CSV table of C-alpha atoms and ligand atoms in Angstrom, one decimal:
chain,number,residue,atom,x,y,z
I,217,MET,CA,12.0,19.5,-8.7
I,218,SER,CA,9.8,21.0,-5.9
I,219,ALA,CA,7.7,18.6,-3.9
I,220,ALA,CA,5.2,21.5,-3.4
I,221,ALA,CA,3.9,21.0,-6.9
I,222,ASP,CA,3.2,17.3,-6.3
I,223,ALA,CA,0.1,15.5,-5.1
I,224,VAL,CA,0.0,12.2,-3.3
I,225,VAL,CA,-3.2,10.2,-3.9
I,226,LEU,CA,-3.2,7.6,-1.2
I,227,THR,CA,-5.4,4.7,-0.2
I,228,GLY,CA,-5.8,3.7,3.5
I,229,GLY,CA,-4.5,6.9,5.1
I,230,SER,CA,-6.8,6.6,8.1
I,231,ALA,CA,-4.4,4.4,10.1
I,232,GLY,CA,-1.1,2.6,10.2
I,233,ILE,CA,1.4,2.9,7.3
I,234,GLY,CA,-1.0,5.0,5.3
I,235,GLN,CA,-1.3,7.6,8.0
I,236,ALA,CA,2.5,7.8,8.3
I,237,ILE,CA,2.8,8.2,4.5
I,238,ALA,CA,0.2,11.0,4.7
I,239,ALA,CA,2.1,12.7,7.5
I,240,ARG,CA,5.5,12.4,5.8
I,241,SER,CA,4.1,13.6,2.5
I,242,ARG,CA,2.5,16.7,4.1
I,243,ALA,CA,5.8,17.4,6.0
I,244,ASP,CA,7.6,17.2,2.6
I,245,GLY,CA,5.2,19.9,1.3
I,246,ARG,CA,3.0,17.7,-0.9
I,247,ARG,CA,-0.8,17.9,-1.3
I,248,VAL,CA,-2.4,14.7,0.0
I,249,ILE,CA,-5.7,13.2,-1.1
I,250,ASN,CA,-6.7,10.2,1.0
I,251,LEU,CA,-9.2,7.4,0.1
I,252,SER,CA,-10.5,5.3,3.0
I,253,ARG,CA,-13.7,4.8,4.9
I,254,ARG,CA,-12.5,6.8,8.0
I,255,PRO,CA,-10.7,10.1,7.5
I,256,CYS,CA,-6.9,10.5,7.8
I,257,PRO,CA,-6.3,12.6,11.0
I,258,VAL,CA,-3.2,14.4,9.6
I,259,ASP,CA,-3.7,18.1,9.2
I,260,GLY,CA,-4.2,19.4,5.7
I,261,VAL,CA,-5.1,16.0,4.2
I,262,GLU,CA,-8.1,16.1,1.8
I,263,ASN,CA,-10.3,13.0,2.6
I,264,LEU,CA,-12.7,11.2,0.3
I,265,ALA,CA,-14.8,8.6,2.2
I,266,VAL,CA,-14.8,5.5,0.0
I,267,ASP,CA,-15.1,1.8,0.5
I,268,LEU,CA,-12.5,0.4,-1.8
I,269,GLY,CA,-14.3,-2.9,-2.0
I,270,ASP,CA,-17.3,-1.2,-3.6
I,271,ALA,CA,-16.9,-1.1,-7.4
I,272,ALA,CA,-19.3,1.8,-7.9
I,273,ALA,CA,-17.8,3.8,-5.1
I,274,VAL,CA,-14.3,3.4,-6.6
I,275,ALA,CA,-15.5,4.5,-10.0
I,276,ASP,CA,-17.1,7.6,-8.4
I,277,ALA,CA,-13.9,8.2,-6.4
I,278,VAL,CA,-11.9,8.3,-9.6
I,279,VAL,CA,-14.1,11.1,-10.9
I,280,ARG,CA,-13.9,13.0,-7.6
I,281,VAL,CA,-10.1,12.7,-7.4
I,282,ARG,CA,-9.8,13.9,-11.1
I,283,ASP,CA,-12.0,16.9,-10.3
I,284,LEU,CA,-9.9,17.7,-7.2
I,285,LEU,CA,-6.6,17.4,-9.1
I,286,GLY,CA,-7.8,19.5,-12.0
I,287,ALA,CA,-5.0,20.1,-14.5
I,288,ARG,CA,-2.5,17.4,-15.3
I,289,ALA,CA,0.3,17.4,-12.7
I,290,ARG,CA,2.9,15.3,-10.9
I,291,VAL,CA,0.8,12.7,-9.0
I,292,HIS,CA,2.1,10.0,-6.8
I,293,LEU,CA,-0.4,7.3,-6.5
I,294,VAL,CA,0.2,5.1,-3.4
I,295,HIS,CA,-1.8,1.8,-3.3
I,296,ASN,CA,-1.6,1.1,0.4
I,297,ALA,CA,-5.0,-0.1,1.7
I,298,ALA,CA,-5.5,-3.8,1.9
I,299,PHE,CA,-7.9,-6.3,3.4
I,300,PRO,CA,-5.7,-8.7,5.6
I,301,ILE,CA,-7.8,-11.8,5.0
I,302,ALA,CA,-6.6,-14.9,6.8
I,303,ASP,CA,-7.8,-18.0,4.9
I,304,ALA,CA,-6.3,-21.3,3.7
I,305,VAL,CA,-6.7,-23.7,0.8
I,306,THR,CA,-8.2,-26.1,3.4
I,307,GLU,CA,-10.8,-23.6,4.5
I,308,PHE,CA,-11.7,-21.6,1.4
I,309,ASP,CA,-14.5,-19.2,0.8
I,310,ALA,CA,-14.6,-18.0,-2.8
I,311,ARG,CA,-16.8,-14.9,-2.0
I,312,ALA,CA,-14.4,-13.7,0.7
I,313,CYS,CA,-11.5,-14.3,-1.7
I,314,GLU,CA,-13.2,-12.3,-4.4
I,315,GLN,CA,-13.9,-9.4,-2.1
I,316,ALA,CA,-10.3,-9.3,-0.8
I,317,MET,CA,-9.0,-9.5,-4.4
I,318,ARG,CA,-11.2,-6.6,-5.3
I,319,ILE,CA,-9.8,-4.4,-2.5
I,320,ASN,CA,-6.2,-5.6,-2.8
I,321,VAL,CA,-5.8,-6.0,-6.6
I,322,VAL,CA,-8.7,-4.8,-8.7
I,323,THR,CA,-9.1,-1.4,-7.0
I,324,PRO,CA,-5.4,-0.5,-7.4
I,325,ALA,CA,-5.5,-1.4,-11.1
I,326,GLU,CA,-8.7,0.6,-11.5
I,327,LEU,CA,-7.4,3.6,-9.7
I,328,THR,CA,-4.2,3.6,-11.7
I,329,ALA,CA,-6.1,3.3,-15.0
I,330,GLY,CA,-8.6,6.0,-14.0
I,331,LEU,CA,-6.0,8.5,-12.7
I,332,LEU,CA,-3.4,8.1,-15.5
I,333,PRO,CA,-4.8,10.9,-17.6
I,334,THR,CA,-4.0,13.3,-14.8
I,335,MET,CA,-0.5,12.0,-14.2
I,336,ALA,CA,2.3,14.1,-15.9
I,337,PRO,CA,5.9,12.9,-16.4
I,338,GLY,CA,7.6,12.8,-13.0
I,339,SER,CA,4.5,11.0,-11.5
I,340,SER,CA,4.8,7.6,-9.8
I,341,VAL,CA,2.8,4.5,-8.8
I,342,ILE,CA,3.7,2.9,-5.5
I,343,PHE,CA,2.3,-0.5,-4.6
I,344,ILE,CA,2.5,-1.5,-0.9
I,345,GLY,CA,3.2,-5.2,-1.1
I,346,SER,CA,4.5,-7.4,1.7
I,347,THR,CA,7.1,-10.0,2.5
I,348,LEU,CA,4.3,-12.2,1.3
I,349,SER,CA,4.6,-10.7,-2.2
I,350,GLU,CA,7.4,-13.2,-2.8
I,351,LYS,CA,6.9,-15.8,0.0
I,352,GLY,CA,4.2,-18.2,1.2
I,353,VAL,CA,3.1,-18.9,4.7
I,354,PRO,CA,0.2,-21.1,6.0
I,355,GLY,CA,-3.2,-19.5,6.7
I,356,ARG,CA,-2.8,-16.5,4.3
I,357,LEU,CA,-3.9,-17.9,1.0
I,358,THR,CA,-5.8,-15.0,-0.5
I,359,TYR,CA,-3.6,-12.3,1.1
I,360,CYS,CA,-0.5,-14.0,-0.2
I,361,ALA,CA,-2.0,-14.4,-3.7
I,362,SER,CA,-3.1,-10.7,-3.7
I,363,LYS,CA,0.3,-9.5,-2.6
I,364,HIS,CA,2.0,-11.6,-5.3
I,365,ALA,CA,-0.5,-10.1,-7.8
I,366,LEU,CA,0.8,-6.6,-6.9
I,367,VAL,CA,4.2,-7.6,-8.2
I,368,GLY,CA,2.4,-8.6,-11.4
I,369,LEU,CA,0.7,-5.3,-11.5
I,370,LEU,CA,4.0,-3.6,-11.0
I,371,ARG,CA,5.8,-5.4,-13.8
I,372,ALA,CA,3.0,-5.0,-16.3
I,373,THR,CA,2.4,-1.4,-15.4
I,374,VAL,CA,6.1,-0.6,-16.1
I,375,GLN,CA,5.7,-2.2,-19.5
I,376,ASP,CA,2.4,-0.4,-20.3
I,377,LEU,CA,3.9,2.9,-19.3
I,378,PHE,CA,7.1,2.5,-21.1
I,379,GLY,CA,8.4,5.9,-22.2
I,380,ALA,CA,5.7,7.8,-20.3
I,381,GLY,CA,8.0,9.2,-17.7
I,382,ILE,CA,6.0,7.6,-14.9
I,383,HIS,CA,7.8,5.1,-12.6
I,384,ALA,CA,6.4,2.3,-10.5
I,385,VAL,CA,7.8,0.6,-7.4
I,386,CYS,CA,6.5,-2.1,-5.1
I,387,VAL,CA,7.6,-1.6,-1.4
I,388,CYS,CA,7.3,-4.8,0.6
I,389,PRO,CA,7.3,-4.2,4.4
I,390,GLY,CA,7.9,-6.9,6.9
I,391,PHE,CA,6.1,-6.8,10.3
I,392,VAL,CA,5.0,-3.2,11.0
I,393,ASP,CA,3.6,-1.9,14.3
I,394,THR,CA,0.1,-1.0,13.1
I,395,PRO,CA,-3.5,-2.1,13.9
I,396,LEU,CA,-3.1,-4.7,11.2
I,397,LEU,CA,-1.1,-6.8,13.7
I,398,ASP,CA,-3.8,-6.6,16.4
I,399,PRO,CA,-5.1,-10.2,15.6
I,400,LEU,CA,-1.5,-11.4,16.0
I,401,ARG,CA,-1.1,-9.5,19.3
I,402,ALA,CA,-4.4,-10.9,20.5
I,403,ARG,CA,-2.9,-14.4,20.3
I,404,GLY,CA,-0.7,-13.5,23.3
I,405,PRO,CA,2.9,-12.5,24.1
I,406,GLU,CA,4.4,-15.9,23.2
I,407,VAL,CA,3.2,-15.5,19.6
I,408,MET,CA,4.7,-11.9,19.5
I,409,ARG,CA,7.9,-13.3,21.0
I,410,GLN,CA,8.1,-15.8,18.1
I,411,VAL,CA,7.5,-13.1,15.6
I,412,LEU,CA,10.2,-10.9,17.0
I,413,GLY,CA,12.5,-13.9,17.1
I,414,MET,CA,12.2,-14.0,13.3
I,415,ILE,CA,13.4,-10.4,12.9
I,416,SER,CA,17.1,-9.7,12.9
I,417,TYR,CA,16.7,-6.5,15.0
I,418,GLY,CA,14.2,-8.1,17.4
I,419,ARG,CA,11.6,-5.4,16.9
I,420,LEU,CA,8.8,-4.4,14.6
I,421,LEU,CA,9.3,-1.7,11.9
I,422,THR,CA,7.6,1.6,12.6
I,423,PRO,CA,5.1,3.0,10.1
I,424,GLU,CA,7.4,6.0,9.8
I,425,GLU,CA,10.3,3.8,8.6
I,426,VAL,CA,8.0,2.5,5.7
I,427,ALA,CA,6.8,6.0,4.9
I,428,ASP,CA,10.5,7.0,4.7
I,429,ILE,CA,11.1,4.3,2.0
I,430,VAL,CA,8.0,5.4,0.1
I,431,ALA,CA,9.1,9.1,0.2
I,432,PHE,CA,12.5,8.0,-1.3
I,433,CYS,CA,10.7,6.0,-4.0
I,434,LEU,CA,8.5,8.8,-5.1
I,435,GLU,CA,11.5,10.8,-6.3
I,436,ARG,CA,13.5,7.9,-7.9
I,437,PRO,CA,12.7,7.0,-11.5
I,438,SER,CA,15.8,4.9,-11.3
I,439,LEU,CA,13.8,2.4,-9.2
I,440,ASN,CA,11.2,1.9,-12.0
I,441,GLY,CA,10.1,-1.8,-11.7
I,442,ALA,CA,11.9,-2.4,-8.4
I,443,ILE,CA,10.6,-4.6,-5.6
I,444,ILE,CA,12.0,-3.2,-2.4
I,445,HIS,CA,11.8,-5.4,0.7
I,446,ALA,CA,12.0,-3.4,4.0
I,447,ASN,CA,11.8,-6.0,6.8
I,448,LEU,CA,14.8,-5.4,9.1
I,449,GLY,CA,16.1,-8.9,7.9
I,450,GLN,CA,14.0,-12.0,8.6
I,451,ARG,CA,15.1,-15.5,9.4
I,452,GLU,CA,14.7,-17.7,6.3
I,453,SER,CA,14.7,-21.1,7.8
N,678,LIG,N1,1.4,-4.0,9.3
N,678,LIG,C1,2.2,-4.9,8.7
N,678,LIG,O1,2.9,-5.7,9.5
N,678,LIG,C2,2.3,-5.0,7.3
N,678,LIG,C3,3.2,-5.9,6.7
N,678,LIG,C4,3.3,-6.0,5.3
N,678,LIG,C5,2.5,-5.3,4.5
N,678,LIG,N2,1.6,-4.5,5.0
N,678,LIG,C6,0.7,-3.8,4.1
N,678,LIG,O2,0.8,-2.4,4.4
N,678,LIG,C7,-0.5,-1.8,4.0
N,678,LIG,C8,-1.0,-0.9,5.1
N,678,LIG,O3,-1.2,-1.8,6.2
N,678,LIG,P1,-1.3,-1.3,7.7
N,678,LIG,O4,-0.5,-2.2,8.6
N,678,LIG,O5,-1.1,0.2,7.8
N,678,LIG,O6,-2.9,-1.6,8.0
N,678,LIG,P2,-3.9,-0.9,9.0
N,678,LIG,O7,-3.3,-0.2,10.0
N,678,LIG,O8,-4.9,-2.0,9.3
N,678,LIG,O9,-4.7,0.2,8.0
N,678,LIG,C9,-5.3,-0.3,6.8
N,678,LIG,C10,-5.8,0.9,6.0
N,678,LIG,O10,-6.5,0.3,4.9
N,678,LIG,C11,-7.8,0.9,4.8
N,678,LIG,N3,-8.8,0.0,4.2
N,678,LIG,C12,-8.9,-1.3,4.5
N,678,LIG,N4,-10.0,-1.8,3.9
N,678,LIG,C13,-10.6,-0.7,3.2
N,678,LIG,C14,-11.7,-0.6,2.4
N,678,LIG,N5,-12.5,-1.6,2.1
N,678,LIG,N6,-12.0,0.7,1.9
N,678,LIG,C15,-11.2,1.7,2.2
N,678,LIG,N7,-10.1,1.6,2.9
N,678,LIG,C16,-9.8,0.4,3.5
N,678,LIG,C17,-8.1,1.3,6.2
N,678,LIG,O11,-9.0,2.4,6.2
N,678,LIG,P3,-10.5,2.4,6.8
N,678,LIG,O12,-10.7,1.3,7.7
N,678,LIG,O13,-10.7,3.7,7.4
N,678,LIG,O14,-11.4,2.2,5.6
N,678,LIG,C18,-6.8,1.7,6.8
N,678,LIG,O15,-6.5,3.1,6.5
N,678,LIG,C19,-1.4,-2.9,3.6
N,678,LIG,O16,-1.3,-3.1,2.2
N,678,LIG,C20,-0.8,-4.1,4.2
N,678,LIG,O17,-1.1,-5.3,3.5
N,678,LIG,C21,1.4,-4.3,6.4
């Protein structure tokens, strides 16, 4: 199967892991359509400026992506963008929770539903989860709930698409060297030393390492329903 015939529709390609997925997908010969507020700087990427927390903008983006794709084709939908909200059950703001849930959970479901008619057999849906898709830590209540919810979306999507020839995978990165970790870095070198001390290899993942796993998953229907943790091995106690 030639990658040249495939399109990747990606959220959050303007930075970090998403930018690396866009670069890898272009290098593999795939068309890339990116949805984020800022453009993806990778050459050849088609950018649609959209705030994924705005329901009307997401509905409009579905129509625009379907227009861009035209005929039904192999489409790899990569749900990567997320709002890294840091809240706790002891300091809870329902509106902030709702907004984060919209970006992290509702929008991925809506994009999948809206783009399904364009997705031919051989397509895939990739959810970018987190270590926190299957683990809890303090101070990350809504983020953790939203990343667990992606596993629910994965499992239910696999059931809903039974027999459709479209596979779905949830890739769960550990700590990745992207702007998302800036608040952690801002807390000083001791905090980063503690983080690195939790990782078997004593380093952060690169965004390219995650993009490599995603590129593998796009072409592997055998992984339908899989939750893949890519975290270099983390201390569990
Ligand atoms: N970095 C890590 O250590 C780590 C670990 C585990 C999981 N993850 C997951 O990996 C994914 C990518 O994270 P990252 O580290 O690459 O983050 P990042 O560098 O902060 O990039 C986040 C991306 O999401 C987009 N985005 C956020 N809110 C958006 C909105 N309202 N509308 C449109 N786009 C929005 C941003 O685009 P604009 O700002 O241009 O809109 C940006 O492209 C996320 O799902 C994150 O939860 C990351």
